[in-house]
PDB file of C-alpha atoms in Angstrom:
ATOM      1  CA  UNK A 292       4.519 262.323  69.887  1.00 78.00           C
ATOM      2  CA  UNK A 293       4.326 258.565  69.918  1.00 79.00           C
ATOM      3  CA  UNK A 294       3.553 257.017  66.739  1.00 88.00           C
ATOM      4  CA  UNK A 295       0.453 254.476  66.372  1.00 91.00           C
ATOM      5  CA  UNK A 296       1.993 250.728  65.358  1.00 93.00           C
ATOM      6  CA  UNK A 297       0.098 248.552  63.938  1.00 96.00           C
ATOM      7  CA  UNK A 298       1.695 244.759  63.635  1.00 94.00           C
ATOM      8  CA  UNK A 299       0.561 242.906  60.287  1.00 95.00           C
ATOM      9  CA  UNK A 300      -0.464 239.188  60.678  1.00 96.00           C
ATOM     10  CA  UNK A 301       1.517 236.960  58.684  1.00 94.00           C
ATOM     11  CA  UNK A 302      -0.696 236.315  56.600  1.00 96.00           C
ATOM     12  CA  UNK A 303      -4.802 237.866  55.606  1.00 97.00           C
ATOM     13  CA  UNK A 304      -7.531 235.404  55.520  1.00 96.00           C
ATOM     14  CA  UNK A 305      -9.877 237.461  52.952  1.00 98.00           C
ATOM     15  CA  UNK A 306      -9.241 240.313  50.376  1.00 98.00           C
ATOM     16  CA  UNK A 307     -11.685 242.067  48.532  1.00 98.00           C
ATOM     17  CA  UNK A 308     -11.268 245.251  45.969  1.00 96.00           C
ATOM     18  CA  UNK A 309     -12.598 248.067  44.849  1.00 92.00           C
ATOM     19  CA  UNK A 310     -11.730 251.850  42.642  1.00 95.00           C
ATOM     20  CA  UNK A 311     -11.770 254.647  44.750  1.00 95.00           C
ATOM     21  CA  UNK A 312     -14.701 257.058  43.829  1.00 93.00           C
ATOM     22  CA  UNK A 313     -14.757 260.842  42.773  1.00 94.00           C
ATOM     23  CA  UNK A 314     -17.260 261.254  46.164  1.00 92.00           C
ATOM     24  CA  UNK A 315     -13.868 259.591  48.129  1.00 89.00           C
ATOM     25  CA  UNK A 316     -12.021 262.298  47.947  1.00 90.00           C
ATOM     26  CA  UNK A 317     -11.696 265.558  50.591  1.00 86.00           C
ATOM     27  CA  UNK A 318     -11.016 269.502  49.507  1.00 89.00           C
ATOM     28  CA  UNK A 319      -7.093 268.233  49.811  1.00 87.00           C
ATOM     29  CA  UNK A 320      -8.004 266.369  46.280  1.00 87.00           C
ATOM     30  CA  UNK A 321      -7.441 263.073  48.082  1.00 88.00           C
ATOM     31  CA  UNK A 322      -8.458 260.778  50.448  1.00 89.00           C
ATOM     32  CA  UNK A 323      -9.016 261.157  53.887  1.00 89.00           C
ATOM     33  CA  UNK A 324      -8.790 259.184  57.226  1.00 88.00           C
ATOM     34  CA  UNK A 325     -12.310 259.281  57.493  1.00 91.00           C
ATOM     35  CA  UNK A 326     -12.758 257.885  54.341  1.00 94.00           C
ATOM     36  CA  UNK A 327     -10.249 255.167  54.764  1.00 95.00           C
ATOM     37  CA  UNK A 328     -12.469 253.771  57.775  1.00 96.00           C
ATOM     38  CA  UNK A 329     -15.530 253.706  55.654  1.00 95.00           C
ATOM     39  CA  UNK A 330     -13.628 251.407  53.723  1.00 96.00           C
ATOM     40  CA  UNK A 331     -12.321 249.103  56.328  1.00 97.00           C
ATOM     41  CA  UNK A 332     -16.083 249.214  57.216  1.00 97.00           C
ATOM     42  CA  UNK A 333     -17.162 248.223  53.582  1.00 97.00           C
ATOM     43  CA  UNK A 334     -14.222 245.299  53.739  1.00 98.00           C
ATOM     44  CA  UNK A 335     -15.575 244.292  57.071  1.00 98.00           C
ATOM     45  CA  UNK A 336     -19.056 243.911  55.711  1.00 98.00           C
ATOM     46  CA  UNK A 337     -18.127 241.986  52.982  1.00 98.00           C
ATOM     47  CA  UNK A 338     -15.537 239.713  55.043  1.00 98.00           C
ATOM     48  CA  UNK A 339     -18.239 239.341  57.377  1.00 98.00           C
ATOM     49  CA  UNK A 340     -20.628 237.814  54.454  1.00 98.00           C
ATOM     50  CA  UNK A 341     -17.820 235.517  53.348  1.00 97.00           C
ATOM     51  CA  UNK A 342     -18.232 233.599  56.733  1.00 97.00           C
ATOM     52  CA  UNK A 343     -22.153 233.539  56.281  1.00 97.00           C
ATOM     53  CA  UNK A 344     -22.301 236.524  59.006  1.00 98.00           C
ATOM     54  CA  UNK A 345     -23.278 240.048  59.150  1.00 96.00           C
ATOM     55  CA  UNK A 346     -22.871 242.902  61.584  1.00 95.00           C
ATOM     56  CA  UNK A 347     -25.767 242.224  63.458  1.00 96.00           C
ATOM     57  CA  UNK A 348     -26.093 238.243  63.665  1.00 96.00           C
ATOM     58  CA  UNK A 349     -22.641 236.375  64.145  1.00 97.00           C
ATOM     59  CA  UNK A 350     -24.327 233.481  65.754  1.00 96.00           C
ATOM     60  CA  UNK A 351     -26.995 235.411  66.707  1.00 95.00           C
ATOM     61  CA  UNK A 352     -24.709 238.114  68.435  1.00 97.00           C
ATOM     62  CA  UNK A 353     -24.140 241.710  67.047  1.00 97.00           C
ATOM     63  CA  UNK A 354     -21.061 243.743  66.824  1.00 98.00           C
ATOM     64  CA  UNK A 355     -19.860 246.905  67.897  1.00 97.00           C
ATOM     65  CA  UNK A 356     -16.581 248.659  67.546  1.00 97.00           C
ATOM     66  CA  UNK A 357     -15.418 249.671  69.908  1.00 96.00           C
ATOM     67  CA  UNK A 358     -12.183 251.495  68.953  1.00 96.00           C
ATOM     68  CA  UNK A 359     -10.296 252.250  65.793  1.00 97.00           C
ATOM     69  CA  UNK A 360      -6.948 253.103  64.908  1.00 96.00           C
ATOM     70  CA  UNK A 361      -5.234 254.293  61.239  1.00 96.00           C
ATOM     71  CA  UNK A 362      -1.865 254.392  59.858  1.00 95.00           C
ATOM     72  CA  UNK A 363      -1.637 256.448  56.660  1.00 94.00           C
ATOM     73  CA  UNK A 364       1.628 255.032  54.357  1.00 94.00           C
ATOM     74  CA  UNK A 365       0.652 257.110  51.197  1.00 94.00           C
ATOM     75  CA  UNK A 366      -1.485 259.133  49.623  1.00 93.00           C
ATOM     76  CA  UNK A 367      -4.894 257.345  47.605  1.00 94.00           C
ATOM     77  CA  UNK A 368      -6.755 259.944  44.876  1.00 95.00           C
ATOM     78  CA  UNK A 369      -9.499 258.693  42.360  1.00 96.00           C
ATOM     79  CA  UNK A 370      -9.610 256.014  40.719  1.00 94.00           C
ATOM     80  CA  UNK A 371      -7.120 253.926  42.440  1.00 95.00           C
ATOM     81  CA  UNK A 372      -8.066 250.275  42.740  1.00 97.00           C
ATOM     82  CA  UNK A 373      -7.632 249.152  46.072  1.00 97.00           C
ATOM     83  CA  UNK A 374      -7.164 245.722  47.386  1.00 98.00           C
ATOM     84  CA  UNK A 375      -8.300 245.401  51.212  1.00 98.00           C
ATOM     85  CA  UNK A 376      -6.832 242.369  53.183  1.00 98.00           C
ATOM     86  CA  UNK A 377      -8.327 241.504  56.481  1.00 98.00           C
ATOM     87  CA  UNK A 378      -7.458 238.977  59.294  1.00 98.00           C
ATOM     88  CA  UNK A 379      -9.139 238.762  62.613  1.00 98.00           C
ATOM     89  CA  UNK A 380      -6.509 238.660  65.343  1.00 98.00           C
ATOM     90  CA  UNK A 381      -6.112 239.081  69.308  1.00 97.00           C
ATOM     91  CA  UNK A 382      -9.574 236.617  70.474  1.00 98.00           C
ATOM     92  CA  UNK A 383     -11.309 237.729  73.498  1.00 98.00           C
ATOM     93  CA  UNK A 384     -13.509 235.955  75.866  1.00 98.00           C
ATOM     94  CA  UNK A 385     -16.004 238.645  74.220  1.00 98.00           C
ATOM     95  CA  UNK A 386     -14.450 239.979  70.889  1.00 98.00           C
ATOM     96  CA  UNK A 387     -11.373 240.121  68.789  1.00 98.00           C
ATOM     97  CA  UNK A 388      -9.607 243.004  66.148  1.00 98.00           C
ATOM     98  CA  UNK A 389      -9.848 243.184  62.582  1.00 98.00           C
ATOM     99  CA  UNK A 390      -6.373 244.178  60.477  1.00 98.00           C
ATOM    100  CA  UNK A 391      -6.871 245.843  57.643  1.00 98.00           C
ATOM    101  CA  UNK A 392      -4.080 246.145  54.998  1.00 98.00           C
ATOM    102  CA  UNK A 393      -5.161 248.634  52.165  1.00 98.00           C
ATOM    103  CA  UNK A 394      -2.996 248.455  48.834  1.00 98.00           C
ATOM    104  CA  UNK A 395      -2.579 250.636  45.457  1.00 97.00           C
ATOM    105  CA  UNK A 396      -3.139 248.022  42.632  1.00 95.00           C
ATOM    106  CA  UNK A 397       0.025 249.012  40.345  1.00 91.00           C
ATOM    107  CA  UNK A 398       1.453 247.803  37.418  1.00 89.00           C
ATOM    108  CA  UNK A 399       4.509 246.647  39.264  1.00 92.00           C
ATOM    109  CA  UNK A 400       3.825 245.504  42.627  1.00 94.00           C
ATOM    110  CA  UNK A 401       1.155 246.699  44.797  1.00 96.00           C
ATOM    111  CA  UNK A 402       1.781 249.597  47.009  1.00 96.00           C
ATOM    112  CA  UNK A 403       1.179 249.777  50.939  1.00 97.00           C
ATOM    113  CA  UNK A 404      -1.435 252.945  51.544  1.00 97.00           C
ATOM    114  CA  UNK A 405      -2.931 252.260  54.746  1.00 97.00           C
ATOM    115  CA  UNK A 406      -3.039 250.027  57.386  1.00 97.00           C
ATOM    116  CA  UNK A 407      -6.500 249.894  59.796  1.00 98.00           C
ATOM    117  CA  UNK A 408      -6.973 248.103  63.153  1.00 98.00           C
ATOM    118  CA  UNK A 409     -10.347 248.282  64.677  1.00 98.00           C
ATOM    119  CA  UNK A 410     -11.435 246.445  67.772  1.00 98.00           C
ATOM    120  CA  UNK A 411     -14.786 244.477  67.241  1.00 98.00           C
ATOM    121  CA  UNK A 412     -16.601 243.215  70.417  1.00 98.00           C
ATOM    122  CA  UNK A 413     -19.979 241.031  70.467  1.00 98.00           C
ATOM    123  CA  UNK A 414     -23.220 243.372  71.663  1.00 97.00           C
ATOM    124  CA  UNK A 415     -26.239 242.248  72.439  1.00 96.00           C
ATOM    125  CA  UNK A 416     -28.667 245.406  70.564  1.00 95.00           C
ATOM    126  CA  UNK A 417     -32.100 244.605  72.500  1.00 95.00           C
ATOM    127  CA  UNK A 418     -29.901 244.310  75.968  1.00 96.00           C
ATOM    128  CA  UNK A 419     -27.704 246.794  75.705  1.00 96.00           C
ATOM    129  CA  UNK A 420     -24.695 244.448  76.909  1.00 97.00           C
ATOM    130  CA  UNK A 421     -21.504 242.964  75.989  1.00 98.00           C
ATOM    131  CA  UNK A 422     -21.837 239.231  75.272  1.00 98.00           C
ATOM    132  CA  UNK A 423     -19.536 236.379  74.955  1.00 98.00           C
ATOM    133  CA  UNK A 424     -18.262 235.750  71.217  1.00 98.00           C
ATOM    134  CA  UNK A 425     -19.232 232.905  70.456  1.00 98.00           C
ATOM    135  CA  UNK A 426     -17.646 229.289  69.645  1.00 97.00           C
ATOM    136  CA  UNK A 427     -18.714 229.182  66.216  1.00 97.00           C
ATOM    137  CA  UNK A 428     -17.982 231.983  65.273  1.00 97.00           C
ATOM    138  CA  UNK A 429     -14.486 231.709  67.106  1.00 97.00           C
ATOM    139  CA  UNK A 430     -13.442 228.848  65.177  1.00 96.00           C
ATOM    140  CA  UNK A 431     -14.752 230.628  61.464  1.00 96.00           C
ATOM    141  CA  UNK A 432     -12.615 233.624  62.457  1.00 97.00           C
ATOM    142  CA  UNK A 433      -9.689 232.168  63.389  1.00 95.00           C
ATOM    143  CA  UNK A 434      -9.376 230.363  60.148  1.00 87.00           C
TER     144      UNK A 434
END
């Protein structure tokens, strides 16, 4: 079976945090893929504020994703604190892709539990359509 690979930028242009809640977890006692995307959505949100955006109005564009792809390095339970970094990567004419890294705050040095890639192109909601990202936003993401 081949093996999903997700390349890390060298470096994340926001991080944000937060502690994993008792609601997080599946009937394995831990948490789940599904749950791992709602928190790349969460970080997305909030990376998406840092720039003055949000989901529906980047420069008066929308997004969509429109594909998503997870890489599991080790296991996350409650209370963890996370630490989410995010870089927007691979520019479109009408989109780009988000990297997520998702670390275990530890004592010692964080440790690698996920990694998230999800593929974010600019919608038009009232059309219907794919629309060209635009310039502004371009150069704000690329930063």
């Amino acid at each position: 079976m081949a093996r999903i690979k997700i390349d890390l930028p060298e470096s994340f242009s926001f991080s944000t945090s937060f502690a994993v809640r008792i609601t997080d977890l599946n009937f394995g006692a831990h948490v789940g893929n599904d749950t791992v995307l709602s928190f790349a959505h969460e970080a997305r949100v909030r990376y998406l504020q840092s720039l003055g955006y949000r989901e529906l109005n980047l420069e008066g564009v929308g997004l969509i994703m429109s594909d998503a792809a997870l890489v599991f390095k080790n296991e996350i339970y409650y209370g963890d604190e996370l630490m989410i970094s995010i870089r927007a990567v691979e520019f479109s004419r009408v989109g780009f892709d988000l990297i997520y890294q998702i670390e275990k705050k530890t004592t010692e040095s964080p440790i690698l539990v996920a990694l998230v890639k999800t593929a974010m192109v600019c919608f038009d909601y009232e059309q219907k359509k794919v629309v060209p990202l635009p310039e502004n936003a371009l150069r704000k993401l690329k930063v």
